[in-house]
PDB file of C-alpha atoms and ligand atoms in Angstrom:
ATOM      1  CA  MET A 279     -34.741  54.350  47.030  1.00 97.00           C
ATOM      2  CA  GLY A 280     -32.147  55.934  49.260  1.00 97.00           C
ATOM      3  CA  ARG A 281     -33.542  59.430  48.481  1.00 98.00           C
ATOM      4  CA  TRP A 282     -36.933  58.420  49.560  1.00 98.00           C
ATOM      5  CA  ALA A 283     -35.613  56.741  52.722  1.00 98.00           C
ATOM      6  CA  ARG A 284     -33.805  59.958  53.653  1.00 98.00           C
ATOM      7  CA  GLU A 285     -36.715  62.158  53.000  1.00 98.00           C
ATOM      8  CA  GLY A 286     -38.810  59.970  55.321  1.00 98.00           C
ATOM      9  CA  LEU A 287     -36.147  60.166  58.121  1.00 97.00           C
ATOM     10  CA  ARG A 288     -35.971  63.960  57.688  1.00 98.00           C
ATOM     11  CA  ALA A 289     -39.790  64.357  58.111  1.00 98.00           C
ATOM     12  CA  GLY A 290     -39.881  62.044  61.005  1.00 98.00           C
ATOM     13  CA  ARG A 291     -42.172  59.549  59.371  1.00 98.00           C
ATOM     14  CA  SER A 292     -41.971  55.803  60.248  1.00 98.00           C
ATOM     15  CA  THR A 293     -41.327  53.317  57.554  1.00 98.00           C
ATOM     16  CA  GLY A 294     -42.508  49.668  57.546  1.00 99.00           C
ATOM     17  CA  PHE A 295     -40.563  47.355  55.175  1.00 99.00           C
ATOM     18  CA  VAL A 296     -41.481  43.992  53.828  1.00 99.00           C
ATOM     19  CA  PRO A 297     -38.564  42.373  51.982  1.00 99.00           C
ATOM     20  CA  THR A 298     -39.709  39.496  49.440  1.00 98.00           C
ATOM     21  CA  MET A 299     -38.679  37.533  46.656  1.00 98.00           C
ATOM     22  CA  GLY A 300     -41.908  38.371  44.767  1.00 98.00           C
ATOM     23  CA  ALA A 301     -44.733  36.260  43.315  1.00 97.00           C
ATOM     24  CA  LEU A 302     -46.646  37.685  46.077  1.00 98.00           C
ATOM     25  CA  HIS A 303     -49.520  36.007  47.707  1.00 98.00           C
ATOM     26  CA  GLU A 304     -51.790  36.378  50.799  1.00 98.00           C
ATOM     27  CA  GLY A 305     -48.879  35.605  52.979  1.00 98.00           C
ATOM     28  CA  HIS A 306     -46.918  38.533  51.815  1.00 98.00           C
ATOM     29  CA  LEU A 307     -49.924  40.682  51.813  1.00 98.00           C
ATOM     30  CA  SER A 308     -50.591  39.947  55.440  1.00 98.00           C
ATOM     31  CA  LEU A 309     -47.131  41.339  56.172  1.00 98.00           C
ATOM     32  CA  ILE A 310     -47.787  44.485  54.203  1.00 98.00           C
ATOM     33  CA  ARG A 311     -51.046  45.066  55.567  1.00 98.00           C
ATOM     34  CA  ARG A 312     -49.549  44.959  58.999  1.00 98.00           C
ATOM     35  CA  ALA A 313     -46.763  47.186  57.943  1.00 98.00           C
ATOM     36  CA  ARG A 314     -49.566  49.576  56.566  1.00 98.00           C
ATOM     37  CA  ARG A 315     -51.303  49.762  59.842  1.00 98.00           C
ATOM     38  CA  GLU A 316     -48.236  50.359  61.971  1.00 98.00           C
ATOM     39  CA  ASN A 317     -46.269  52.915  60.075  1.00 98.00           C
ATOM     40  CA  ASP A 318     -46.634  56.126  58.189  1.00 98.00           C
ATOM     41  CA  ARG A 319     -45.069  54.601  54.949  1.00 98.00           C
ATOM     42  CA  VAL A 320     -44.550  51.327  53.444  1.00 98.00           C
ATOM     43  CA  ALA A 321     -41.850  49.915  51.202  1.00 99.00           C
ATOM     44  CA  VAL A 322     -41.714  46.495  49.646  1.00 99.00           C
ATOM     45  CA  SER A 323     -38.586  44.986  48.031  1.00 98.00           C
ATOM     46  CA  VAL A 324     -38.859  42.283  45.295  1.00 98.00           C
ATOM     47  CA  PHE A 325     -35.514  40.703  44.818  1.00 98.00           C
ATOM     48  CA  VAL A 326     -34.710  37.065  44.099  1.00 98.00           C
ATOM     49  CA  ASN A 327     -31.472  37.022  45.836  1.00 98.00           C
ATOM     50  CA  PRO A 328     -28.901  34.894  43.934  1.00 97.00           C
ATOM     51  CA  ALA A 329     -26.619  34.618  47.068  1.00 97.00           C
ATOM     52  CA  GLN A 330     -29.055  32.652  49.011  1.00 97.00           C
ATOM     53  CA  PHE A 331     -29.573  29.931  46.398  1.00 97.00           C
ATOM     54  CA  GLY A 332     -27.206  26.993  46.016  1.00 97.00           C
ATOM     55  CA  PRO A 333     -25.956  26.047  42.659  1.00 95.00           C
ATOM     56  CA  LYS A 334     -28.382  23.113  42.130  1.00 93.00           C
ATOM     57  CA  GLU A 335     -31.454  25.252  43.417  1.00 95.00           C
ATOM     58  CA  ASP A 336     -34.243  26.780  41.746  1.00 94.00           C
ATOM     59  CA  PHE A 337     -32.941  30.352  41.283  1.00 96.00           C
ATOM     60  CA  GLN A 338     -33.428  30.365  37.582  1.00 95.00           C
ATOM     61  CA  ARG A 339     -37.008  29.106  37.482  1.00 94.00           C
ATOM     62  CA  TYR A 340     -38.195  30.912  40.513  1.00 96.00           C
ATOM     63  CA  PRO A 341     -41.404  32.662  39.558  1.00 96.00           C
ATOM     64  CA  ARG A 342     -41.029  36.379  38.642  1.00 96.00           C
ATOM     65  CA  PRO A 343     -44.421  37.821  37.778  1.00 97.00           C
ATOM     66  CA  PHE A 344     -43.407  41.518  38.101  1.00 96.00           C
ATOM     67  CA  ARG A 345     -46.416  43.218  36.738  1.00 98.00           C
ATOM     68  CA  ARG A 346     -48.857  41.216  39.080  1.00 98.00           C
ATOM     69  CA  ASP A 347     -46.738  42.007  41.946  1.00 98.00           C
ATOM     70  CA  ALA A 348     -46.675  45.798  41.205  1.00 98.00           C
ATOM     71  CA  ALA A 349     -50.513  45.699  40.918  1.00 98.00           C
ATOM     72  CA  LEU A 350     -50.864  43.967  44.263  1.00 98.00           C
ATOM     73  CA  CYS A 351     -48.481  46.309  46.027  1.00 98.00           C
ATOM     74  CA  ARG A 352     -50.211  49.287  44.325  1.00 98.00           C
ATOM     75  CA  ALA A 353     -53.737  47.855  45.577  1.00 98.00           C
ATOM     76  CA  ALA A 354     -52.434  47.317  49.132  1.00 98.00           C
ATOM     77  CA  GLY A 355     -51.156  50.938  49.326  1.00 98.00           C
ATOM     78  CA  VAL A 356     -47.527  50.400  49.224  1.00 98.00           C
ATOM     79  CA  ASP A 357     -45.675  53.713  48.978  1.00 98.00           C
ATOM     80  CA  ALA A 358     -42.353  52.441  47.501  1.00 98.00           C
ATOM     81  CA  LEU A 359     -41.718  49.147  45.637  1.00 98.00           C
ATOM     82  CA  PHE A 360     -37.888  48.656  45.367  1.00 98.00           C
ATOM     83  CA  VAL A 361     -36.816  46.202  42.608  1.00 98.00           C
ATOM     84  CA  PRO A 362     -32.999  46.397  42.521  1.00 97.00           C
ATOM     85  CA  PRO A 363     -31.245  44.656  39.509  1.00 93.00           C
ATOM     86  CA  ALA A 364     -28.787  42.010  40.971  1.00 88.00           C
ATOM     87  CA  GLY A 365     -25.886  43.886  39.411  1.00 91.00           C
ATOM     88  CA  ALA A 366     -26.627  46.903  41.421  1.00 92.00           C
ATOM     89  CA  LEU A 367     -27.083  45.239  44.648  1.00 95.00           C
ATOM     90  CA  TYR A 368     -23.856  43.144  44.347  1.00 96.00           C
ATOM     91  CA  LEU A 369     -21.247  45.283  42.780  1.00 96.00           C
ATOM     92  CA  PRO A 370     -18.307  43.502  40.990  1.00 95.00           C
ATOM     93  CA  GLY A 371     -15.702  42.157  43.601  1.00 96.00           C
ATOM     94  CA  HIS A 372     -18.281  42.094  46.410  1.00 96.00           C
ATOM     95  CA  GLU A 373     -16.583  40.045  49.263  1.00 97.00           C
ATOM     96  CA  THR A 374     -18.491  41.045  52.626  1.00 98.00           C
ATOM     97  CA  TRP A 375     -20.920  38.591  54.153  1.00 98.00           C
ATOM     98  CA  VAL A 376     -22.848  38.504  57.268  1.00 98.00           C
ATOM     99  CA  GLU A 377     -22.843  35.150  58.943  1.00 98.00           C
ATOM    100  CA  VAL A 378     -25.153  34.288  62.047  1.00 98.00           C
ATOM    101  CA  GLU A 379     -22.963  31.451  63.090  1.00 98.00           C
ATOM    102  CA  LYS A 380     -24.779  28.955  65.138  1.00 98.00           C
ATOM    103  CA  LEU A 381     -28.359  29.768  64.250  1.00 98.00           C
ATOM    104  CA  SER A 382     -27.556  29.197  60.668  1.00 98.00           C
ATOM    105  CA  ARG A 383     -26.258  25.762  61.182  1.00 98.00           C
ATOM    106  CA  PRO A 384     -29.206  23.448  62.019  1.00 98.00           C
ATOM    107  CA  LEU A 385     -32.386  22.665  60.218  1.00 98.00           C
ATOM    108  CA  CYS A 386     -32.594  24.374  56.750  1.00 98.00           C
ATOM    109  CA  GLY A 387     -28.811  25.506  57.315  1.00 98.00           C
ATOM    110  CA  ALA A 388     -27.759  21.962  57.201  1.00 98.00           C
ATOM    111  CA  PHE A 389     -29.239  21.295  53.955  1.00 98.00           C
ATOM    112  CA  ARG A 390     -28.645  24.559  52.315  1.00 98.00           C
ATOM    113  CA  PRO A 391     -24.947  25.618  52.930  1.00 97.00           C
ATOM    114  CA  GLY A 392     -24.572  29.310  52.777  1.00 98.00           C
ATOM    115  CA  HIS A 393     -28.338  30.061  52.513  1.00 98.00           C
ATOM    116  CA  PHE A 394     -28.453  32.114  55.690  1.00 98.00           C
ATOM    117  CA  ARG A 395     -25.375  33.717  55.096  1.00 98.00           C
ATOM    118  CA  GLY A 396     -27.004  35.152  51.727  1.00 98.00           C
ATOM    119  CA  VAL A 397     -30.261  35.995  53.457  1.00 98.00           C
ATOM    120  CA  ALA A 398     -28.520  37.817  56.500  1.00 98.00           C
ATOM    121  CA  THR A 399     -26.380  39.697  53.926  1.00 98.00           C
ATOM    122  CA  VAL A 400     -29.139  40.708  51.581  1.00 98.00           C
ATOM    123  CA  VAL A 401     -31.454  41.761  54.396  1.00 99.00           C
ATOM    124  CA  LEU A 402     -28.756  43.932  56.042  1.00 98.00           C
ATOM    125  CA  LYS A 403     -27.962  45.708  52.634  1.00 98.00           C
ATOM    126  CA  LEU A 404     -31.663  46.131  52.025  1.00 98.00           C
ATOM    127  CA  PHE A 405     -31.938  47.709  55.569  1.00 98.00           C
ATOM    128  CA  GLN A 406     -29.083  50.091  54.846  1.00 98.00           C
ATOM    129  CA  ILE A 407     -30.768  51.174  51.831  1.00 98.00           C
ATOM    130  CA  VAL A 408     -34.375  51.441  53.024  1.00 98.00           C
ATOM    131  CA  GLN A 409     -33.597  52.406  56.503  1.00 98.00           C
ATOM    132  CA  PRO A 410     -36.955  51.145  57.947  1.00 98.00           C
ATOM    133  CA  THR A 411     -38.358  51.748  61.443  1.00 98.00           C
ATOM    134  CA  ARG A 412     -39.877  48.212  61.481  1.00 99.00           C
ATOM    135  CA  ALA A 413     -39.382  45.169  59.280  1.00 99.00           C
ATOM    136  CA  TYR A 414     -41.923  42.437  58.747  1.00 99.00           C
ATOM    137  CA  PHE A 415     -41.143  38.642  58.585  1.00 99.00           C
ATOM    138  CA  GLY A 416     -43.241  35.584  58.360  1.00 98.00           C
ATOM    139  CA  GLU A 417     -43.114  32.775  60.965  1.00 98.00           C
ATOM    140  CA  LYS A 418     -43.432  30.275  58.276  1.00 98.00           C
ATOM    141  CA  ASP A 419     -39.686  30.740  57.666  1.00 98.00           C
ATOM    142  CA  PHE A 420     -38.965  30.369  61.192  1.00 98.00           C
ATOM    143  CA  GLN A 421     -35.138  29.865  61.175  1.00 98.00           C
ATOM    144  CA  GLN A 422     -34.909  32.983  58.842  1.00 98.00           C
ATOM    145  CA  LEU A 423     -36.909  35.035  61.341  1.00 98.00           C
ATOM    146  CA  ARG A 424     -34.627  33.934  64.150  1.00 98.00           C
ATOM    147  CA  VAL A 425     -31.426  34.589  62.183  1.00 98.00           C
ATOM    148  CA  ILE A 426     -32.453  38.169  61.265  1.00 98.00           C
ATOM    149  CA  ALA A 427     -33.637  38.958  64.715  1.00 98.00           C
ATOM    150  CA  LYS A 428     -30.275  37.680  65.910  1.00 98.00           C
ATOM    151  CA  MET A 429     -28.409  39.689  63.251  1.00 98.00           C
ATOM    152  CA  VAL A 430     -30.380  42.805  64.217  1.00 98.00           C
ATOM    153  CA  ARG A 431     -29.526  42.336  67.849  1.00 98.00           C
ATOM    154  CA  ASP A 432     -25.942  41.428  67.492  1.00 98.00           C
ATOM    155  CA  LEU A 433     -24.923  44.254  64.960  1.00 98.00           C
ATOM    156  CA  ASN A 434     -27.038  46.966  66.661  1.00 98.00           C
ATOM    157  CA  VAL A 435     -29.255  47.589  63.537  1.00 98.00           C
ATOM    158  CA  PRO A 436     -31.739  50.080  64.409  1.00 98.00           C
ATOM    159  CA  VAL A 437     -34.782  48.362  63.070  1.00 98.00           C
ATOM    160  CA  ARG A 438     -37.638  46.511  64.914  1.00 98.00           C
ATOM    161  CA  VAL A 439     -38.179  43.028  63.551  1.00 99.00           C
ATOM    162  CA  VAL A 440     -41.953  42.097  63.602  1.00 98.00           C
ATOM    163  CA  ALA A 441     -42.853  38.459  63.410  1.00 98.00           C
ATOM    164  CA  CYS A 442     -46.047  37.737  61.606  1.00 98.00           C
ATOM    165  CA  PRO A 443     -48.244  34.476  61.722  1.00 98.00           C
ATOM    166  CA  THR A 444     -48.264  31.993  58.834  1.00 98.00           C
ATOM    167  CA  VAL A 445     -51.087  32.331  56.471  1.00 98.00           C
ATOM    168  CA  ARG A 446     -52.527  29.104  55.249  1.00 98.00           C
ATOM    169  CA  GLU A 447     -54.922  27.679  52.807  1.00 97.00           C
ATOM    170  CA  PRO A 448     -58.205  26.253  54.358  1.00 97.00           C
ATOM    171  CA  SER A 449     -56.404  22.712  54.077  1.00 97.00           C
ATOM    172  CA  GLY A 450     -53.681  23.833  56.354  1.00 97.00           C
ATOM    173  CA  LEU A 451     -50.960  24.279  53.775  1.00 98.00           C
ATOM    174  CA  ALA A 452     -48.831  27.290  54.054  1.00 98.00           C
ATOM    175  CA  LEU A 453     -48.913  29.760  51.309  1.00 98.00           C
ATOM    176  CA  SER A 454     -45.633  29.815  49.418  1.00 98.00           C
ATOM    177  CA  SER A 455     -44.571  31.019  46.005  1.00 95.00           C
ATOM    178  CA  ARG A 456     -43.098  27.687  45.529  1.00 95.00           C
ATOM    179  CA  ASN A 457     -46.596  25.969  45.904  1.00 96.00           C
ATOM    180  CA  ALA A 458     -46.981  26.879  42.216  1.00 94.00           C
ATOM    181  CA  PHE A 459     -44.340  24.171  41.395  1.00 94.00           C
ATOM    182  CA  LEU A 460     -46.561  21.414  42.687  1.00 95.00           C
ATOM    183  CA  GLY A 461     -48.256  19.078  40.475  1.00 94.00           C
ATOM    184  CA  SER A 462     -52.057  18.351  41.265  1.00 94.00           C
ATOM    185  CA  ALA A 463     -51.254  15.040  43.149  1.00 93.00           C
ATOM    186  CA  GLU A 464     -48.587  16.803  45.091  1.00 95.00           C
ATOM    187  CA  ARG A 465     -50.675  19.781  46.015  1.00 95.00           C
ATOM    188  CA  GLN A 466     -53.282  17.342  47.262  1.00 95.00           C
ATOM    189  CA  ALA A 467     -50.735  15.720  49.626  1.00 95.00           C
ATOM    190  CA  ALA A 468     -48.990  18.830  50.725  1.00 96.00           C
ATOM    191  CA  PRO A 469     -51.523  19.691  53.569  1.00 97.00           C
ATOM    192  CA  LEU A 470     -50.314  16.532  55.305  1.00 97.00           C
ATOM    193  CA  LEU A 471     -47.038  18.485  56.184  1.00 98.00           C
ATOM    194  CA  GLN A 472     -49.108  20.971  58.493  1.00 98.00           C
ATOM    195  CA  ARG A 473     -51.178  18.077  59.943  1.00 97.00           C
ATOM    196  CA  ALA A 474     -47.955  16.112  60.853  1.00 98.00           C
ATOM    197  CA  LEU A 475     -46.438  19.013  62.517  1.00 98.00           C
ATOM    198  CA  ARG A 476     -49.481  19.749  64.478  1.00 97.00           C
ATOM    199  CA  GLU A 477     -49.693  16.194  65.534  1.00 96.00           C
ATOM    200  CA  GLY A 478     -45.987  16.453  66.534  1.00 96.00           C
ATOM    201  CA  ALA A 479     -46.682  19.699  68.406  1.00 96.00           C
ATOM    202  CA  ARG A 480     -49.690  17.989  70.309  1.00 95.00           C
ATOM    203  CA  ALA A 481     -47.279  15.156  71.260  1.00 94.00           C
ATOM    204  CA  ALA A 482     -44.458  17.358  72.434  1.00 94.00           C
ATOM    205  CA  ALA A 483     -46.647  18.980  74.995  1.00 90.00           C
ATOM    206  CA  SER A 484     -45.101  20.105  78.415  1.00 81.00           C
ATOM    207  CA  GLY A 485     -42.757  17.272  79.902  1.00 83.00           C
ATOM    208  CA  ARG A 486     -43.128  14.739  77.170  1.00 87.00           C
ATOM    209  CA  ASN A 487     -40.521  13.104  75.179  1.00 92.00           C
ATOM    210  CA  PRO A 488     -39.871  14.768  71.816  1.00 94.00           C
ATOM    211  CA  ALA A 489     -38.693  11.688  70.122  1.00 95.00           C
ATOM    212  CA  ALA A 490     -42.049  10.315  70.470  1.00 94.00           C
ATOM    213  CA  ALA A 491     -43.461  13.587  68.999  1.00 95.00           C
ATOM    214  CA  ARG A 492     -41.043  13.188  66.165  1.00 96.00           C
ATOM    215  CA  ARG A 493     -42.170   9.559  65.608  1.00 96.00           C
ATOM    216  CA  ALA A 494     -45.898  10.597  65.668  1.00 95.00           C
ATOM    217  CA  ALA A 495     -45.316  13.319  62.992  1.00 97.00           C
ATOM    218  CA  LEU A 496     -42.989  11.149  60.735  1.00 97.00           C
ATOM    219  CA  ALA A 497     -45.723   8.436  60.880  1.00 96.00           C
ATOM    220  CA  LEU A 498     -47.953  10.872  59.227  1.00 96.00           C
ATOM    221  CA  LEU A 499     -45.514  12.123  56.721  1.00 96.00           C
ATOM    222  CA  ALA A 500     -44.980   8.574  55.641  1.00 95.00           C
ATOM    223  CA  ARG A 501     -48.592   8.781  54.255  1.00 93.00           C
ATOM    224  CA  MET A 502     -47.494  11.665  51.897  1.00 93.00           C
ATOM    225  CA  PRO A 503     -46.742   9.887  48.547  1.00 89.00           C
ATOM    226  CA  GLY A 504     -43.355  10.740  47.069  1.00 88.00           C
ATOM    227  CA  ALA A 505     -42.312  12.807  50.094  1.00 93.00           C
ATOM    228  CA  ARG A 506     -38.717  12.796  51.371  1.00 96.00           C
ATOM    229  CA  VAL A 507     -38.192  14.295  54.734  1.00 98.00           C
ATOM    230  CA  GLU A 508     -34.916  16.495  55.030  1.00 98.00           C
ATOM    231  CA  TYR A 509     -35.399  17.150  58.640  1.00 98.00           C
ATOM    232  CA  LEU A 510     -38.071  17.174  61.426  1.00 98.00           C
ATOM    233  CA  ALA A 511     -37.273  18.342  64.652  1.00 98.00           C
ATOM    234  CA  VAL A 512     -38.592  19.703  67.952  1.00 97.00           C
ATOM    235  CA  VAL A 513     -36.638  22.803  68.855  1.00 98.00           C
ATOM    236  CA  ASP A 514     -36.195  25.770  71.214  1.00 98.00           C
ATOM    237  CA  PRO A 515     -37.851  28.796  69.778  1.00 97.00           C
ATOM    238  CA  GLU A 516     -34.643  30.965  70.483  1.00 97.00           C
ATOM    239  CA  THR A 517     -31.652  28.908  69.986  1.00 97.00           C
ATOM    240  CA  LEU A 518     -33.132  26.311  67.518  1.00 98.00           C
ATOM    241  CA  ALA A 519     -31.320  23.617  69.349  1.00 97.00           C
ATOM    242  CA  PRO A 520     -33.410  20.197  69.853  1.00 97.00           C
ATOM    243  CA  LEU A 521     -35.414  20.118  73.035  1.00 96.00           C
ATOM    244  CA  SER A 522     -34.777  17.285  75.519  1.00 94.00           C
ATOM    245  CA  ARG A 523     -38.217  17.690  76.779  1.00 94.00           C
ATOM    246  CA  GLY A 524     -41.413  18.847  75.286  1.00 93.00           C
ATOM    247  CA  ARG A 525     -42.608  22.262  76.293  1.00 92.00           C
ATOM    248  CA  ALA A 526     -45.087  24.970  75.512  1.00 93.00           C
ATOM    249  CA  GLY A 527     -43.451  27.407  72.954  1.00 94.00           C
ATOM    250  CA  GLY A 528     -41.247  24.710  71.416  1.00 96.00           C
ATOM    251  CA  VAL A 529     -41.350  24.583  67.616  1.00 97.00           C
ATOM    252  CA  VAL A 530     -41.740  21.454  65.549  1.00 98.00           C
ATOM    253  CA  ALA A 531     -40.102  22.299  62.249  1.00 98.00           C
ATOM    254  CA  ALA A 532     -39.570  20.375  58.974  1.00 98.00           C
ATOM    255  CA  ALA A 533     -38.526  20.539  55.431  1.00 98.00           C
ATOM    256  CA  VAL A 534     -39.952  17.988  53.014  1.00 97.00           C
ATOM    257  CA  ARG A 535     -39.265  17.501  49.332  1.00 96.00           C
ATOM    258  CA  VAL A 536     -42.121  16.666  47.141  1.00 94.00           C
ATOM    259  CA  GLY A 537     -41.059  15.911  43.662  1.00 91.00           C
ATOM    260  CA  LYS A 538     -38.848  19.042  42.603  1.00 90.00           C
ATOM    261  CA  THR A 539     -40.446  21.109  45.370  1.00 94.00           C
ATOM    262  CA  ARG A 540     -39.072  21.780  48.720  1.00 96.00           C
ATOM    263  CA  LEU A 541     -41.605  22.747  51.329  1.00 97.00           C
ATOM    264  CA  ILE A 542     -40.882  23.951  54.885  1.00 98.00           C
ATOM    265  CA  ASP A 543     -43.260  24.696  57.728  1.00 98.00           C
ATOM    266  CA  ASN A 544     -43.526  24.595  61.482  1.00 98.00           C
ATOM    267  CA  ALA A 545     -45.932  24.471  64.368  1.00 97.00           C
ATOM    268  CA  ARG A 546     -45.869  25.945  67.838  1.00 96.00           C
ATOM    269  CA  VAL A 547     -46.304  23.498  70.821  1.00 96.00           C
ATOM    270  CA  GLY A 548     -49.106  24.745  72.881  1.00 92.00           C
ATOM    271  CA  ALA A 549     -50.525  26.812  69.973  1.00 50.00           C
ATOM    272  CA  PRO A 550     -53.006  26.061  67.376  1.00 46.00           C
ATOM    273  CA  ARG A 551     -51.820  26.083  63.815  1.00 48.00           C
ATOM    274  CA  GLY A 552     -48.368  27.216  64.475  1.00 44.00           C
ATOM    275  CA  GLY A 553     -49.508  30.634  65.724  1.00 43.00           C
ATOM    276  CA  GLY A 554     -48.140  32.753  68.512  1.00 42.00           C
ATOM    277  CA  ARG A 555     -45.033  34.863  68.659  1.00 44.00           C
ATOM    278  CA  PRO A 556     -41.385  33.725  68.869  1.00 43.00           C
TER     279      PRO A 556
HETATM  280  P1  AMP B 136     -40.358  35.171  50.428  1.00 56.68           P
HETATM  281  O1  AMP B 136     -40.883  35.932  49.108  1.00 56.68           O
HETATM  282  O2  AMP B 136     -40.637  33.814  50.189  1.00 56.68           O
HETATM  283  O3  AMP B 136     -38.803  35.425  50.612  1.00 56.68           O
HETATM  284  O4  AMP B 136     -41.088  35.625  51.665  1.00 56.68           O
HETATM  285  C1  AMP B 136     -41.093  37.019  52.011  1.00 56.68           C
HETATM  286  C2  AMP B 136     -41.715  37.122  53.430  1.00 56.68           C
HETATM  287  O5  AMP B 136     -42.932  36.747  53.368  1.00 56.68           O
HETATM  288  C3  AMP B 136     -40.865  36.412  54.425  1.00 56.68           C
HETATM  289  O6  AMP B 136     -40.794  37.107  55.640  1.00 56.68           O
HETATM  290  C4  AMP B 136     -41.759  35.136  54.666  1.00 56.68           C
HETATM  291  O7  AMP B 136     -41.601  34.456  55.954  1.00 56.68           O
HETATM  292  C5  AMP B 136     -43.053  35.748  54.496  1.00 56.68           C
HETATM  293  N1  AMP B 136     -44.011  34.833  53.983  1.00 56.68           N
HETATM  294  C6  AMP B 136     -43.772  33.915  53.064  1.00 56.68           C
HETATM  295  N2  AMP B 136     -45.109  32.873  53.160  1.00 56.68           N
HETATM  296  C7  AMP B 136     -45.753  33.369  54.187  1.00 56.68           C
HETATM  297  C8  AMP B 136     -47.123  32.898  54.684  1.00 56.68           C
HETATM  298  N3  AMP B 136     -47.710  31.834  54.125  1.00 56.68           N
HETATM  299  N4  AMP B 136     -47.492  33.579  55.569  1.00 56.68           N
HETATM  300  C9  AMP B 136     -46.801  34.570  56.282  1.00 56.68           C
HETATM  301  N5  AMP B 136     -45.661  35.106  55.785  1.00 56.68           N
HETATM  302  C10 AMP B 136     -45.144  34.354  54.774  1.00 56.68           C
END
């Protein structure tokens, strides 16, 4: 992988990079297509990063349909597919970590201690190896996108971070590798998450009280059978701090547990279907 990266740099060719954990779907493919359009070469990594999973999380059962992923990458015109074994990426005695202190704390960070430290560390490691010109991330994982953009800025990483809109099923459910874990009743209920977030985003329009927006969204989520809300917050798109007044560009973000599956999603205030750039 390092040799491929150096060859591209020497030849003055741009590289678009899409880091993933595999089990690729249309969301990932939309990032890959955009990388394909905007760069001379495209690299995709598939790595289920142990450092970003908690001890009780789904690292072991995370889906790993490698042959299918490789075929999808080939069909999408990916030039390099990087699949490092965990033991090669984290050498024995690994002890260096990247921590984006404040942005990692709220929202998902409060429920997944160490998660964003694992994400920031592996993404910086992958950047060092792949040396991309641009790297593509989905807005579905909004906090992750902010954490990585901040890490790149704070550590002078020479990569352009490109935010890409969330790809959804017609029902509004955001595509996710974890949707495969949903039972059929859970899957039917899951689109309520985006509906609730959009309702919250509407209610958090300019000048309104975000507490009322939260209540409106939570009222809809209460109709989702078996759902447990971890958090639902109306936040500033840069700092992720709770907004004291609704405003366009604000983000309504939530994590919900449905059975054994944890779903996250968000919606932008003043933009339909959570679209728009951060
Ligand atoms: P993952 O494999 O879940 O770690 O995701 C890899 C990348 O794909 C991340 O930048 C995600 O934000 C992005 N991604 C995942 N699901 C979607 C989606 N439904 N729409 C757009 N991007 C997505």
